[in-house]
Amino acid sequence: MADNKRLNLTSSMQAHQHAAFLEDPNTAPAKVAVKKNPLSKQQQSWLEKTWALLDKSQAISLDVDLVNIYSPTGYEKEINHFIVDYWKQRGIDAFYQGMDENQGNGVARLPGAGDGPTLYLCCPVDSHWTGKAEEDGLQWGDPMRRDNTQPAVVEGDTIIGLGASNDKGAATSIMLAVEALHTAHIPLQGSLIASTLAGGAPAISPENEVRKNISMCQGLIHSLTYGQQSDYALLHKPGYHVSWEEP
């Protein structure tokens, strides 16, 4: 929030203010005041302990696994069952949140002490492109570019394949972050909710798709509607900066 005054606004008031910003962008704050709080020695210790559990080879292997699970928009059931099973095998509280017979989210929870805010860590896990020339057209080249095909190929530290960066690289980072925090036994004040979301593609359903509501953040909408609520959220997508959005 830009200032304390705005922190006291209700969700409804914030929504109305956000709508006003859209009508007249000049009224929107140009800067968001951010106060830097240095980590305590204990917090720095927890951070280093968690970082030490992250392994590059494990990240590469996991991203390859995700790339090789075909998950076009509307068909994320298999990949999210894989993600949920991965968490469960490591003792993490996780479950599959179904939307229909083909589509659903993966959800994991790390409970906090209850005296801090809840953070929602999420990313989409569907691939907007199919990797099939007859459906994607020639925009990916003829023959199809390697970064839009399966199976994944590893060259050094680079994973090449359908969705390797956007968005399965993001899913990999969330999966490993949750695992590291859980393994390190970091005492959280607020809870952490992590979700790999279905239906994130910014495109309407294909003409041959019977369901007409499989995309445009349908997984996120379903998640928030059915219980995954938080005080703050971090949406993982490829980019070179952090964008602040509200509400």
Short mmCIF file of C-alpha atoms in Angstrom, two decimals:
data_model
loop_
_atom_site.label_atom_id
_atom_site.label_comp_id
_atom_site.label_asym_id
_atom_site.label_seq_id
_atom_site.Cartn_x
_atom_site.Cartn_y
_atom_site.Cartn_z
CA MET A 1 0.00 0.00 0.00
CA ALA A 2 1.19 3.54 -0.70
CA ASP A 3 0.53 4.91 2.81
CA ASN A 4 -1.12 4.19 6.15
CA LYS A 5 -4.34 5.86 5.08
CA ARG A 6 -4.82 3.31 2.33
CA LEU A 7 -4.00 0.47 4.70
CA ASN A 8 -7.18 1.27 6.60
CA LEU A 9 -9.42 0.92 3.55
CA THR A 10 -11.74 -2.07 3.33
CA SER A 11 -11.40 -4.48 0.39
CA SER A 12 -14.52 -2.98 -1.18
CA MET A 13 -13.15 0.56 -0.86
CA GLN A 14 -9.82 -0.57 -2.35
CA ALA A 15 -11.64 -2.14 -5.30
CA HIS A 16 -13.55 1.08 -5.98
CA GLN A 17 -10.33 3.08 -5.76
CA HIS A 18 -8.60 0.65 -8.12
CA ALA A 19 -11.48 1.09 -10.60
CA ALA A 20 -11.05 4.87 -10.36
CA PHE A 21 -7.34 4.49 -11.17
CA LEU A 22 -8.26 2.53 -14.30
CA GLU A 23 -10.64 5.30 -15.42
CA ASP A 24 -8.06 8.00 -14.78
CA PRO A 25 -4.51 6.57 -14.58
CA ASN A 26 -3.20 10.01 -13.61
CA THR A 27 -4.75 9.58 -10.16
CA ALA A 28 -2.82 6.38 -9.46
CA PRO A 29 0.25 6.66 -7.22
CA ALA A 30 3.45 6.84 -9.26
CA LYS A 31 5.53 5.31 -6.49
CA VAL A 32 4.90 2.83 -3.71
CA ALA A 33 6.65 3.57 -0.44
CA VAL A 34 8.64 0.54 0.66
CA LYS A 35 10.38 0.39 4.01
CA LYS A 36 13.45 -1.82 4.16
CA ASN A 37 13.81 -3.83 7.33
CA PRO A 38 17.21 -5.50 7.75
CA LEU A 39 17.18 -9.16 8.68
CA SER A 40 18.03 -10.10 12.24
CA LYS A 41 20.88 -12.55 12.84
CA GLN A 42 18.32 -15.27 13.45
CA GLN A 43 16.44 -14.48 10.24
CA GLN A 44 19.69 -14.41 8.26
CA SER A 45 20.55 -17.80 9.72
CA TRP A 46 17.18 -19.22 8.67
CA LEU A 47 17.62 -17.78 5.18
CA GLU A 48 21.07 -19.29 4.73
CA LYS A 49 19.89 -22.63 6.11
CA THR A 50 17.08 -22.71 3.55
CA TRP A 51 19.28 -21.60 0.66
CA ALA A 52 21.75 -24.36 1.47
CA LEU A 53 19.05 -26.94 0.74
CA LEU A 54 18.54 -25.73 -2.83
CA ASP A 55 20.36 -27.84 -5.40
CA LYS A 56 20.84 -26.85 -9.04
CA SER A 57 20.89 -30.39 -10.38
CA GLN A 58 17.64 -31.15 -8.57
CA ALA A 59 16.07 -28.03 -10.07
CA ILE A 60 17.13 -29.05 -13.58
CA SER A 61 15.83 -32.59 -13.13
CA LEU A 62 12.49 -31.38 -11.75
CA ASP A 63 11.98 -28.84 -14.53
CA VAL A 64 12.66 -31.57 -17.09
CA ASP A 65 10.02 -33.76 -15.43
CA LEU A 66 7.47 -30.95 -15.60
CA VAL A 67 8.24 -30.11 -19.23
CA ASN A 68 7.75 -33.74 -20.19
CA ILE A 69 4.25 -33.81 -18.69
CA TYR A 70 1.96 -32.47 -21.39
CA SER A 71 -0.29 -29.83 -19.83
CA PRO A 72 -1.98 -27.57 -22.37
CA THR A 73 -4.51 -25.11 -20.99
CA GLY A 74 -7.51 -26.96 -19.62
CA TYR A 75 -5.63 -30.25 -19.09
CA GLU A 76 -3.49 -29.70 -16.00
CA LYS A 77 -4.76 -32.65 -13.94
CA GLU A 78 -1.76 -34.92 -14.57
CA ILE A 79 0.92 -32.34 -13.89
CA ASN A 80 -0.73 -31.05 -10.73
CA HIS A 81 -1.18 -34.58 -9.40
CA PHE A 82 2.55 -35.03 -10.01
CA ILE A 83 3.33 -31.82 -8.10
CA VAL A 84 1.02 -32.73 -5.20
CA ASP A 85 2.55 -36.23 -4.98
CA TYR A 86 6.04 -34.68 -4.97
CA TRP A 87 5.14 -32.54 -1.95
CA LYS A 88 3.33 -35.36 -0.14
CA GLN A 89 6.29 -37.70 -0.52
CA ARG A 90 8.34 -35.15 1.41
CA GLY A 91 5.86 -34.86 4.26
CA ILE A 92 4.30 -31.60 3.11
CA ASP A 93 0.57 -30.99 3.56
CA ALA A 94 -0.68 -30.89 -0.03
CA PHE A 95 -3.79 -31.71 -2.03
CA TYR A 96 -5.23 -31.61 -5.52
CA GLN A 97 -8.02 -29.05 -5.96
CA GLY A 98 -10.12 -30.34 -8.84
CA MET A 99 -12.17 -28.09 -11.09
CA ASP A 100 -13.51 -30.66 -13.54
CA GLU A 101 -12.39 -34.06 -14.84
CA ASN A 102 -9.39 -32.58 -16.68
CA GLN A 103 -8.47 -29.43 -14.83
CA GLY A 104 -7.38 -28.52 -11.31
CA ASN A 105 -4.78 -26.87 -9.08
CA GLY A 106 -1.99 -28.22 -6.91
CA VAL A 107 -1.92 -26.76 -3.38
CA ALA A 108 0.55 -27.02 -0.51
CA ARG A 109 0.41 -25.45 2.95
CA LEU A 110 3.09 -24.64 5.50
CA PRO A 111 1.26 -23.57 8.67
CA GLY A 112 2.47 -20.60 10.66
CA ALA A 113 2.06 -19.66 14.30
CA GLY A 114 -0.98 -17.56 13.48
CA ASP A 115 0.40 -14.18 14.47
CA GLY A 116 1.58 -13.10 11.03
CA PRO A 117 0.12 -12.53 7.55
CA THR A 118 -0.58 -15.40 5.17
CA LEU A 119 1.38 -15.42 1.90
CA TYR A 120 0.00 -16.98 -1.27
CA LEU A 121 2.79 -18.17 -3.58
CA CYS A 122 1.53 -19.14 -7.02
CA CYS A 123 2.14 -19.58 -10.72
CA PRO A 124 0.27 -21.06 -13.67
CA VAL A 125 1.37 -24.48 -14.85
CA ASP A 126 -0.41 -24.79 -18.21
CA SER A 127 1.30 -24.26 -21.55
CA HIS A 128 -0.66 -21.94 -23.82
CA TRP A 129 1.05 -23.44 -26.87
CA THR A 130 0.53 -27.09 -27.72
CA GLY A 131 3.84 -27.79 -29.41
CA LYS A 132 1.91 -29.02 -32.45
CA ALA A 133 2.46 -27.19 -35.73
CA GLU A 134 -1.07 -27.87 -36.94
CA GLU A 135 -2.48 -26.04 -33.90
CA ASP A 136 0.16 -23.42 -33.12
CA GLY A 137 0.75 -22.37 -36.71
CA LEU A 138 4.04 -21.25 -38.20
CA GLN A 139 4.88 -18.62 -35.60
CA TRP A 140 7.25 -21.12 -33.94
CA GLY A 141 8.97 -21.92 -37.23
CA ASP A 142 8.97 -24.82 -39.64
CA PRO A 143 10.26 -27.15 -38.35
CA MET A 144 9.00 -26.24 -34.87
CA ARG A 145 11.50 -24.44 -32.62
CA ARG A 146 13.01 -26.68 -29.94
CA ASP A 147 11.78 -24.50 -27.09
CA ASN A 148 8.19 -25.30 -28.06
CA THR A 149 8.57 -29.08 -28.24
CA GLN A 150 8.87 -32.18 -26.07
CA PRO A 151 10.80 -33.96 -24.67
CA ALA A 152 12.98 -31.51 -22.77
CA VAL A 153 16.64 -31.26 -23.72
CA VAL A 154 19.35 -30.21 -21.26
CA GLU A 155 22.39 -28.33 -22.53
CA GLY A 156 24.66 -27.38 -19.64
CA ASP A 157 22.44 -25.54 -17.17
CA THR A 158 19.81 -24.73 -19.80
CA ILE A 159 16.55 -26.68 -20.17
CA ILE A 160 15.02 -26.42 -23.64
CA GLY A 161 11.42 -27.49 -24.18
CA LEU A 162 7.74 -26.60 -24.09
CA GLY A 163 7.17 -24.29 -21.12
CA ALA A 164 10.64 -24.88 -19.63
CA SER A 165 10.89 -21.26 -18.48
CA ASN A 166 7.34 -19.98 -18.74
CA ASP A 167 5.82 -21.40 -16.70
CA LYS A 168 7.29 -24.69 -15.54
CA GLY A 169 10.51 -23.04 -14.43
CA ALA A 170 8.38 -20.95 -12.08
CA ALA A 171 6.59 -24.07 -10.82
CA THR A 172 9.97 -25.70 -10.18
CA SER A 173 11.10 -22.76 -8.06
CA ILE A 174 7.91 -22.81 -5.98
CA MET A 175 8.07 -26.58 -5.45
CA LEU A 176 11.68 -26.41 -4.28
CA ALA A 177 11.12 -23.33 -2.11
CA VAL A 178 8.28 -25.04 -0.25
CA GLU A 179 10.36 -28.18 0.16
CA ALA A 180 13.37 -26.25 1.47
CA LEU A 181 11.33 -24.26 3.99
CA HIS A 182 9.66 -27.45 5.19
CA THR A 183 12.93 -29.39 5.47
CA ALA A 184 14.71 -26.53 7.26
CA HIS A 185 11.90 -26.35 9.86
CA ILE A 186 11.71 -22.57 9.62
CA PRO A 187 9.24 -21.25 12.24
CA LEU A 188 6.83 -19.13 10.22
CA GLN A 189 4.70 -16.49 11.90
CA GLY A 190 2.10 -16.49 9.13
CA SER A 191 1.15 -19.43 6.94
CA LEU A 192 2.44 -20.09 3.44
CA ILE A 193 0.05 -21.32 0.75
CA ALA A 194 1.64 -22.46 -2.52
CA SER A 195 -0.42 -23.24 -5.59
CA THR A 196 0.39 -24.35 -9.12
CA LEU A 197 -2.58 -23.10 -11.07
CA ALA A 198 -4.60 -24.40 -13.98
CA GLY A 199 -5.99 -22.21 -16.74
CA GLY A 200 -3.54 -19.35 -16.67
CA ALA A 201 -3.28 -18.75 -20.41
CA PRO A 202 -4.30 -15.24 -21.51
CA ALA A 203 -6.39 -16.53 -24.40
CA ILE A 204 -9.94 -17.70 -25.03
CA SER A 205 -10.78 -21.38 -25.35
CA PRO A 206 -10.06 -22.94 -28.75
CA GLU A 207 -13.02 -23.41 -31.09
CA ASN A 208 -12.84 -27.19 -30.74
CA GLU A 209 -12.94 -27.00 -26.92
CA VAL A 210 -16.37 -27.69 -25.43
CA ARG A 211 -15.52 -25.85 -22.19
CA LYS A 212 -15.41 -22.12 -22.73
CA ASN A 213 -13.97 -21.16 -19.35
CA ILE A 214 -10.67 -23.01 -19.16
CA SER A 215 -8.32 -20.03 -19.35
CA MET A 216 -7.99 -16.38 -18.35
CA CYS A 217 -6.85 -17.26 -14.79
CA GLN A 218 -9.67 -19.73 -14.12
CA GLY A 219 -7.44 -21.75 -11.79
CA LEU A 220 -6.66 -18.67 -9.70
CA ILE A 221 -10.31 -17.66 -9.57
CA HIS A 222 -11.28 -21.18 -8.47
CA SER A 223 -8.50 -21.24 -5.86
CA LEU A 224 -9.53 -17.95 -4.28
CA THR A 225 -13.23 -18.78 -4.45
CA TYR A 226 -12.78 -22.12 -2.70
CA GLY A 227 -10.69 -21.36 0.32
CA GLN A 228 -7.15 -20.34 -0.64
CA GLN A 229 -7.18 -16.82 0.78
CA SER A 230 -4.27 -14.76 1.99
CA ASP A 231 -3.09 -11.31 3.00
CA TYR A 232 -0.41 -11.06 0.30
CA ALA A 233 0.46 -12.92 -2.88
CA LEU A 234 3.53 -13.48 -5.03
CA LEU A 235 2.73 -14.48 -8.62
CA HIS A 236 5.70 -16.10 -10.37
CA LYS A 237 6.14 -15.27 -14.05
CA PRO A 238 9.31 -14.69 -16.11
CA GLY A 239 10.53 -11.11 -16.17
CA TYR A 240 13.21 -8.71 -15.07
CA HIS A 241 11.47 -6.79 -12.29
CA VAL A 242 8.95 -7.06 -9.47
CA SER A 243 5.58 -5.47 -10.19
CA TRP A 244 3.39 -4.21 -7.36
CA GLU A 245 -0.33 -4.65 -7.99
CA GLU A 246 -3.42 -4.10 -5.87
CA PRO A 247 -6.02 -5.04 -4.81
#
